[in-house]
Coordinates of C-alpha atoms in Angstrom, one line a residue:
Chain A
M1 CA -16.9 93.7 -174.3
C2 CA -20.6 93.7 -174.8
S3 CA -20.6 90.3 -176.3
M4 CA -18.5 89.0 -173.4
T5 CA -21.0 90.1 -170.8
T6 CA -23.8 88.5 -172.8
N7 CA -21.8 85.3 -173.0
W8 CA -21.3 85.4 -169.2
K9 CA -25.0 85.9 -168.7
L10 CA -25.7 82.9 -170.8
T11 CA -23.2 80.8 -168.9
S12 CA -24.6 82.0 -165.6
F13 CA -28.1 81.2 -166.7
R14 CA -27.1 77.7 -167.8
L15 CA -25.2 77.0 -164.6
T16 CA -28.2 78.1 -162.5
V17 CA -30.6 75.9 -164.5
L18 CA -28.2 73.0 -164.1
I19 CA -27.8 73.4 -160.3
V20 CA -31.5 73.9 -159.7
F21 CA -32.4 70.9 -161.9
G22 CA -29.9 68.8 -160.0
L23 CA -31.5 69.8 -156.8
W24 CA -35.0 69.0 -158.2
V25 CA -33.9 65.5 -159.1
L26 CA -32.3 65.0 -155.7
F27 CA -35.4 66.2 -153.8
S28 CA -38.1 64.6 -155.8
G29 CA -36.4 61.2 -156.1
R30 CA -38.6 60.2 -159.1
F31 CA -37.2 59.6 -162.5
D32 CA -40.2 59.2 -164.7
P33 CA -40.6 61.5 -167.7
F34 CA -43.4 63.5 -166.2
H35 CA -41.5 64.6 -163.1
L36 CA -38.2 65.3 -165.1
T37 CA -40.1 67.4 -167.7
A38 CA -41.9 69.4 -165.0
G39 CA -38.6 69.9 -163.1
F40 CA -36.8 71.0 -166.2
I41 CA -39.5 73.6 -167.0
C42 CA -39.5 74.9 -163.5
S43 CA -35.7 75.1 -163.5
I44 CA -35.8 77.2 -166.7
I45 CA -38.4 79.5 -165.2
V46 CA -36.2 79.9 -162.0
G47 CA -33.1 80.4 -164.2
L48 CA -34.8 83.2 -166.2
M49 CA -36.0 84.9 -163.0
S50 CA -32.9 84.7 -160.9
G51 CA -30.1 83.6 -163.2
D52 CA -28.0 86.7 -162.5
L53 CA -28.2 86.2 -158.7
M54 CA -26.0 83.2 -158.1
F55 CA -23.0 84.1 -160.1
T56 CA -22.6 87.9 -159.9
A57 CA -18.8 87.8 -160.0
S58 CA -16.9 89.5 -162.7
P59 CA -16.3 86.9 -165.4
T60 CA -13.2 85.1 -164.5
R61 CA -11.6 82.7 -166.9
D62 CA -10.5 80.2 -164.4
I63 CA -13.6 79.7 -162.2
L64 CA -13.0 76.0 -162.3
L65 CA -9.5 76.4 -160.9
L66 CA -10.8 78.6 -158.2
W67 CA -13.3 76.0 -157.1
M68 CA -10.6 73.3 -157.1
R69 CA -8.3 75.5 -154.9
L70 CA -11.3 76.1 -152.6
A71 CA -11.8 72.4 -152.3
G72 CA -8.2 72.0 -151.4
F73 CA -8.6 74.6 -148.7
L74 CA -11.7 73.0 -147.1
P75 CA -9.9 70.1 -145.2
W76 CA -7.6 72.5 -143.5
L77 CA -10.6 74.7 -142.6
F78 CA -12.4 71.7 -141.2
Y79 CA -9.4 70.8 -139.1
Q80 CA -9.2 74.3 -137.7
V81 CA -13.0 74.4 -137.0
F82 CA -12.8 71.1 -135.2
R83 CA -9.8 72.1 -133.0
A84 CA -11.5 75.4 -132.1
N85 CA -14.8 73.5 -131.4
V86 CA -13.0 71.3 -128.9
H87 CA -11.5 74.4 -127.3
V88 CA -14.9 76.1 -126.8
L89 CA -16.3 72.7 -125.6
Y90 CA -13.6 72.7 -123.0
L91 CA -14.5 76.3 -122.0
A92 CA -18.2 75.5 -121.7
F93 CA -17.5 72.7 -119.2
H94 CA -14.8 74.7 -117.4
P95 CA -15.7 75.0 -113.7
R96 CA -14.4 78.6 -113.3
L97 CA -15.7 80.0 -116.5
A98 CA -16.1 83.6 -115.5
Q99 CA -12.3 83.9 -114.7
R100 CA -11.2 81.8 -117.6
I101 CA -12.8 83.6 -120.5
D102 CA -11.8 87.1 -121.7
P103 CA -14.3 88.4 -124.3
H104 CA -13.1 91.5 -126.2
I105 CA -13.3 93.0 -129.7
I106 CA -10.1 93.2 -131.7
E107 CA -9.6 95.1 -134.9
F108 CA -7.2 94.4 -137.7
D109 CA -6.7 95.4 -141.4
S110 CA -6.9 92.7 -144.0
R111 CA -4.9 92.7 -147.2
L112 CA -7.7 90.9 -149.1
T113 CA -9.2 93.2 -151.7
S114 CA -12.0 91.4 -153.6
D115 CA -15.5 91.0 -152.2
Y116 CA -15.5 87.2 -152.5
A117 CA -12.3 86.8 -150.7
R118 CA -13.4 89.1 -147.8
T119 CA -16.8 87.4 -147.5
T120 CA -15.1 84.0 -147.4
F121 CA -12.6 85.2 -144.8
A122 CA -15.4 86.7 -142.7
N123 CA -17.4 83.5 -143.0
C124 CA -14.4 81.3 -142.0
I125 CA -13.7 83.5 -139.0
T126 CA -17.4 83.2 -137.8
L127 CA -17.3 79.4 -138.5
T128 CA -14.3 79.0 -136.3
P129 CA -15.6 79.0 -132.7
G130 CA -14.2 81.6 -130.4
T131 CA -14.3 84.3 -133.0
I132 CA -17.2 86.1 -134.6
T133 CA -16.9 88.8 -137.3
V134 CA -18.8 91.8 -136.1
S135 CA -18.3 94.0 -139.2
V136 CA -16.1 94.5 -142.2
S137 CA -15.6 98.0 -143.5
A138 CA -15.3 99.0 -147.1
V139 CA -11.5 99.3 -146.8
G140 CA -11.1 95.9 -145.3
R141 CA -11.0 96.6 -141.6
F142 CA -12.3 93.6 -139.6
R143 CA -13.8 93.9 -136.2
V144 CA -13.9 90.5 -134.5
H145 CA -15.4 89.4 -131.2
C146 CA -13.0 86.9 -129.5
I147 CA -13.9 84.7 -126.5
D148 CA -10.4 84.6 -125.1
A149 CA -6.8 85.4 -125.8
Q150 CA -6.0 82.1 -127.4
S151 CA -8.7 82.5 -130.1
A152 CA -7.6 86.1 -130.7
A153 CA -4.0 85.1 -131.2
A154 CA -4.8 83.1 -134.3
L155 CA -6.0 86.1 -136.3
P156 CA -5.5 87.1 -139.0
G157 CA -2.5 84.8 -139.5
D158 CA -2.5 81.6 -141.4
M159 CA -6.1 81.7 -142.5
E160 CA -5.8 85.0 -144.3
A161 CA -2.7 83.8 -146.2
R162 CA -4.4 80.6 -147.3
I163 CA -7.5 82.4 -148.5
A164 CA -5.3 84.9 -150.3
K165 CA -3.7 82.0 -152.1
V166 CA -7.1 80.5 -153.0
F167 CA -8.3 83.7 -154.6
G168 CA -4.9 84.4 -156.2
E169 CA -4.2 87.7 -154.4
Chain B
M1 CA -28.8 50.6 -132.8
E2 CA -32.5 51.5 -132.6
D3 CA -32.3 51.6 -128.8
L4 CA -29.4 54.0 -129.1
F5 CA -31.4 56.3 -131.3
F6 CA -34.4 56.0 -129.0
Y7 CA -32.5 57.0 -125.9
S8 CA -30.7 59.7 -127.8
A9 CA -34.1 61.2 -128.7
L10 CA -35.0 61.2 -125.0
Y11 CA -31.7 62.8 -124.1
L12 CA -32.0 65.4 -126.8
S13 CA -35.5 66.4 -125.6
I14 CA -34.1 66.8 -122.1
I15 CA -31.1 68.8 -123.4
M16 CA -33.5 71.1 -125.2
F17 CA -34.8 72.4 -121.8
L18 CA -31.5 74.3 -121.2
P19 CA -31.9 76.7 -124.2
L20 CA -35.6 76.8 -123.4
Y21 CA -34.7 78.3 -120.0
R22 CA -32.6 80.9 -121.8
A23 CA -35.4 81.6 -124.3
V24 CA -37.9 82.1 -121.5
S25 CA -35.8 84.0 -118.9
G26 CA -33.9 86.4 -121.2
P27 CA -32.6 88.8 -120.0
T28 CA -32.6 90.5 -123.4
I29 CA -34.5 89.8 -126.6
L30 CA -31.2 88.8 -128.3
D31 CA -30.6 86.1 -125.6
R32 CA -34.0 84.7 -126.4
L33 CA -33.1 84.6 -130.1
V34 CA -29.9 82.7 -129.3
G35 CA -32.0 80.2 -127.2
V36 CA -34.6 79.7 -129.9
N37 CA -31.9 79.2 -132.6
A38 CA -30.2 76.6 -130.4
M39 CA -33.5 74.8 -129.9
G40 CA -34.2 74.8 -133.6
S41 CA -30.9 73.2 -134.5
K42 CA -31.6 70.4 -132.0
T43 CA -35.1 70.0 -133.4
T44 CA -33.6 69.2 -136.8
I45 CA -31.7 66.3 -135.4
L46 CA -34.7 65.2 -133.3
L47 CA -37.0 65.1 -136.4
I48 CA -34.5 62.8 -138.2
V49 CA -34.2 60.6 -135.1
V50 CA -38.0 60.3 -135.0
G51 CA -37.9 59.3 -138.7
L52 CA -35.3 56.6 -137.9
I53 CA -37.4 55.2 -135.0
Y54 CA -40.5 55.0 -137.3
G55 CA -38.4 53.7 -140.2
R56 CA -39.4 56.6 -142.5
V57 CA -36.2 58.7 -142.7
D58 CA -36.9 59.5 -146.4
M59 CA -40.1 61.3 -145.4
F60 CA -38.9 63.0 -142.2
I61 CA -35.8 64.3 -143.8
D62 CA -37.8 66.7 -146.0
I63 CA -39.5 68.0 -142.8
A64 CA -36.1 68.4 -141.2
L65 CA -34.8 70.4 -144.1
A66 CA -37.8 72.6 -144.1
Y67 CA -37.4 73.1 -140.4
A68 CA -33.7 74.1 -140.8
L69 CA -34.8 76.6 -143.4
L70 CA -37.5 78.0 -141.3
N71 CA -35.2 78.3 -138.3
F72 CA -32.7 80.3 -140.3
I73 CA -35.3 82.6 -141.8
A74 CA -37.0 83.2 -138.4
V75 CA -33.7 84.2 -136.7
L76 CA -32.7 86.4 -139.6
A77 CA -36.1 88.2 -139.7
A78 CA -36.3 88.6 -135.9
S79 CA -32.8 90.0 -135.6
R80 CA -33.6 92.5 -138.4
Y81 CA -36.6 93.5 -136.4
F82 CA -35.1 93.9 -132.9
H83 CA -32.2 96.2 -133.6
K84 CA -33.5 99.2 -131.7
K85 CA -31.8 100.0 -128.4
K86 CA -35.1 101.1 -126.9
G87 CA -36.9 97.8 -127.1
I88 CA -33.9 95.8 -125.8
E89 CA -33.0 98.1 -123.0
D90 CA -36.5 98.6 -121.7
E91 CA -36.8 94.9 -121.1
E92 CA -33.5 94.9 -119.2
Q93 CA -34.7 97.6 -116.8
S94 CA -38.1 96.0 -116.1
G95 CA -36.1 93.0 -114.8
L96 CA -37.6 90.2 -116.9
Chain C
M1 CA -19.3 49.9 -138.7
N2 CA -21.8 50.1 -135.9
E3 CA -19.1 51.1 -133.4
L4 CA -17.9 53.9 -135.7
I5 CA -21.5 55.2 -136.1
T6 CA -22.0 55.1 -132.4
I7 CA -18.8 57.0 -131.7
I8 CA -19.6 59.8 -134.2
W9 CA -23.2 60.0 -133.0
L10 CA -22.2 60.3 -129.3
G11 CA -19.6 62.9 -130.3
G12 CA -22.5 64.9 -131.9
L13 CA -24.5 64.6 -128.7
L14 CA -21.5 65.7 -126.7
F15 CA -21.2 68.9 -128.8
F16 CA -25.0 69.5 -128.3
T17 CA -24.6 69.1 -124.6
G18 CA -21.7 71.6 -124.5
G19 CA -23.6 74.1 -126.6
S20 CA -26.7 73.9 -124.3
I21 CA -24.6 74.3 -121.1
G22 CA -22.6 77.0 -122.7
I23 CA -25.7 79.0 -123.5
L24 CA -26.6 78.9 -119.8
R25 CA -23.2 79.7 -118.4
F26 CA -21.6 82.4 -120.6
P27 CA -22.1 85.9 -119.3
D28 CA -23.7 87.9 -122.1
F29 CA -25.3 87.2 -125.5
Y30 CA -22.1 88.0 -127.5
A31 CA -20.3 85.3 -125.6
R32 CA -23.3 83.0 -125.7
L33 CA -23.2 83.0 -129.5
H34 CA -19.9 81.2 -129.4
P35 CA -21.2 78.0 -128.0
A36 CA -24.7 78.4 -129.4
G37 CA -23.8 79.0 -133.0
K38 CA -20.7 76.9 -133.4
L39 CA -21.0 73.9 -131.1
D40 CA -24.5 73.3 -132.5
T41 CA -23.2 73.4 -136.1
A42 CA -20.5 70.9 -135.2
G43 CA -23.0 68.7 -133.4
Q44 CA -25.3 68.8 -136.4
F45 CA -22.4 67.9 -138.7
L46 CA -21.4 64.9 -136.6
A47 CA -24.9 63.6 -135.9
L48 CA -26.1 64.0 -139.5
S49 CA -22.9 62.2 -140.8
A50 CA -23.6 59.3 -138.3
V51 CA -27.2 59.1 -139.6
A52 CA -26.0 59.2 -143.2
L53 CA -23.6 56.3 -142.6
Y54 CA -26.3 54.4 -140.8
V55 CA -28.8 54.9 -143.7
L56 CA -26.1 53.9 -146.2
Q57 CA -25.6 50.5 -144.6
D58 CA -28.1 48.9 -147.0
L59 CA -27.2 50.5 -150.2
S60 CA -29.9 51.3 -152.7
L61 CA -31.1 54.3 -154.7
H62 CA -33.5 55.5 -152.1
T63 CA -30.9 55.3 -149.2
F64 CA -28.4 57.1 -151.4
L65 CA -30.9 59.9 -152.1
T66 CA -31.6 60.2 -148.3
A67 CA -27.9 60.4 -147.5
A68 CA -27.4 63.0 -150.2
K69 CA -30.2 65.1 -148.6
L70 CA -28.5 64.7 -145.2
I71 CA -25.3 66.0 -146.7
L72 CA -27.3 68.9 -148.3
I73 CA -28.6 69.8 -144.8
V74 CA -25.0 69.8 -143.5
I75 CA -23.9 72.1 -146.3
F76 CA -26.9 74.3 -145.7
V77 CA -26.2 74.5 -142.0
Y78 CA -22.6 75.4 -142.6
I79 CA -23.6 78.3 -144.9
T80 CA -26.5 79.6 -142.8
G81 CA -25.0 79.1 -139.3
P82 CA -22.5 82.0 -139.6
T83 CA -25.1 84.1 -141.3
A84 CA -27.6 83.8 -138.5
T85 CA -24.8 84.3 -135.9
H86 CA -23.7 87.4 -137.7
A87 CA -27.3 88.7 -137.9
I88 CA -27.7 88.5 -134.1
V89 CA -24.3 90.1 -133.5
D90 CA -25.2 92.9 -135.9
A91 CA -28.5 93.5 -134.1
G92 CA -26.6 93.9 -130.9
V93 CA -24.0 96.2 -132.3
R94 CA -26.6 98.4 -134.0
A95 CA -28.5 98.6 -130.6
V96 CA -25.1 99.8 -129.1
I97 CA -25.0 97.1 -126.4
E98 CA -21.5 96.9 -124.9
P99 CA -20.0 93.4 -124.6
W100 CA -19.3 91.9 -121.2
V101 CA -15.6 92.1 -120.4
Q102 CA -13.4 91.0 -117.6
P103 CA -13.5 93.4 -114.6
E104 CA -9.8 94.4 -114.9
R105 CA -10.3 95.4 -118.6
R106 CA -13.0 97.9 -117.6
T107 CA -11.8 101.5 -117.6

């Protein structure tokens, strides 16, 4: 068990260094040896200091599979976000706004259990216009501020099921 | 195409007065925060458009990125700070 | 190509306009966050994609790096936008400010 956590720490450190170094190359835009060496040294220092921050999850075997499923989930999410954006845009230009909207807070229980799944779900709810996550309790009770009944009707629904599938719950 | 970006920059600066009104007139501190956040997100685009007009996007994009970061940190810090009922409600009663 | 860029760019400007007008028109700051946080995020996404396409028209290493940075800003905005929105909502909830509701819902 102990060796496994050490292994995971090493993997996490390497991944952090890789990501930070990639960002360095992207932002500097210079490829001469001096800048690459300086960037690599800086990446290792950053990795040593904060290598355990980015990947705090329990070591899962199939992290690659998770990312691929997440990538498959994103187009659907973007479609939903776009549709909801158009709805809020329509509301903003609506002449009788005060009668049309109906802001209220709804509560519902989610069946997602892991922290990552709940965070993703809460972030997706907030990303979709018309709904803002107010709080998530430790037992998975979501409080969501909705702008009107149409936005509220979409929750938890399809989005929760898809996120549950992405995280394998 | 340059003309389009130039007039868009003008239009964006005019549009930015609407959140500015919200940021100036309140009524609560959190309303001001919303206004400032909205202005910041438009400023990011405005900076990139200025870069396009001057033909130096590669330089202005770093400034825009830094501005987006700064905007996020400012909103986060300010909303951590103004979470007491007293400060927000006092302002509401004084009618600002 | 230019027509596509123009359409995407004008779509971004439309979302910005809606966000700004929504900030003025919605009744309280809980409701104002809906247009402010989200329509601006969508507007930034569309506008930055248009600029990235425009920059990529003459393809070289430098323009590619610029476009990659633009995409990075978009990803950054999509992660931080909900966080900033949630921070403001959280401040309101901790200050125990009641959201504005329709008159018939008030009890």
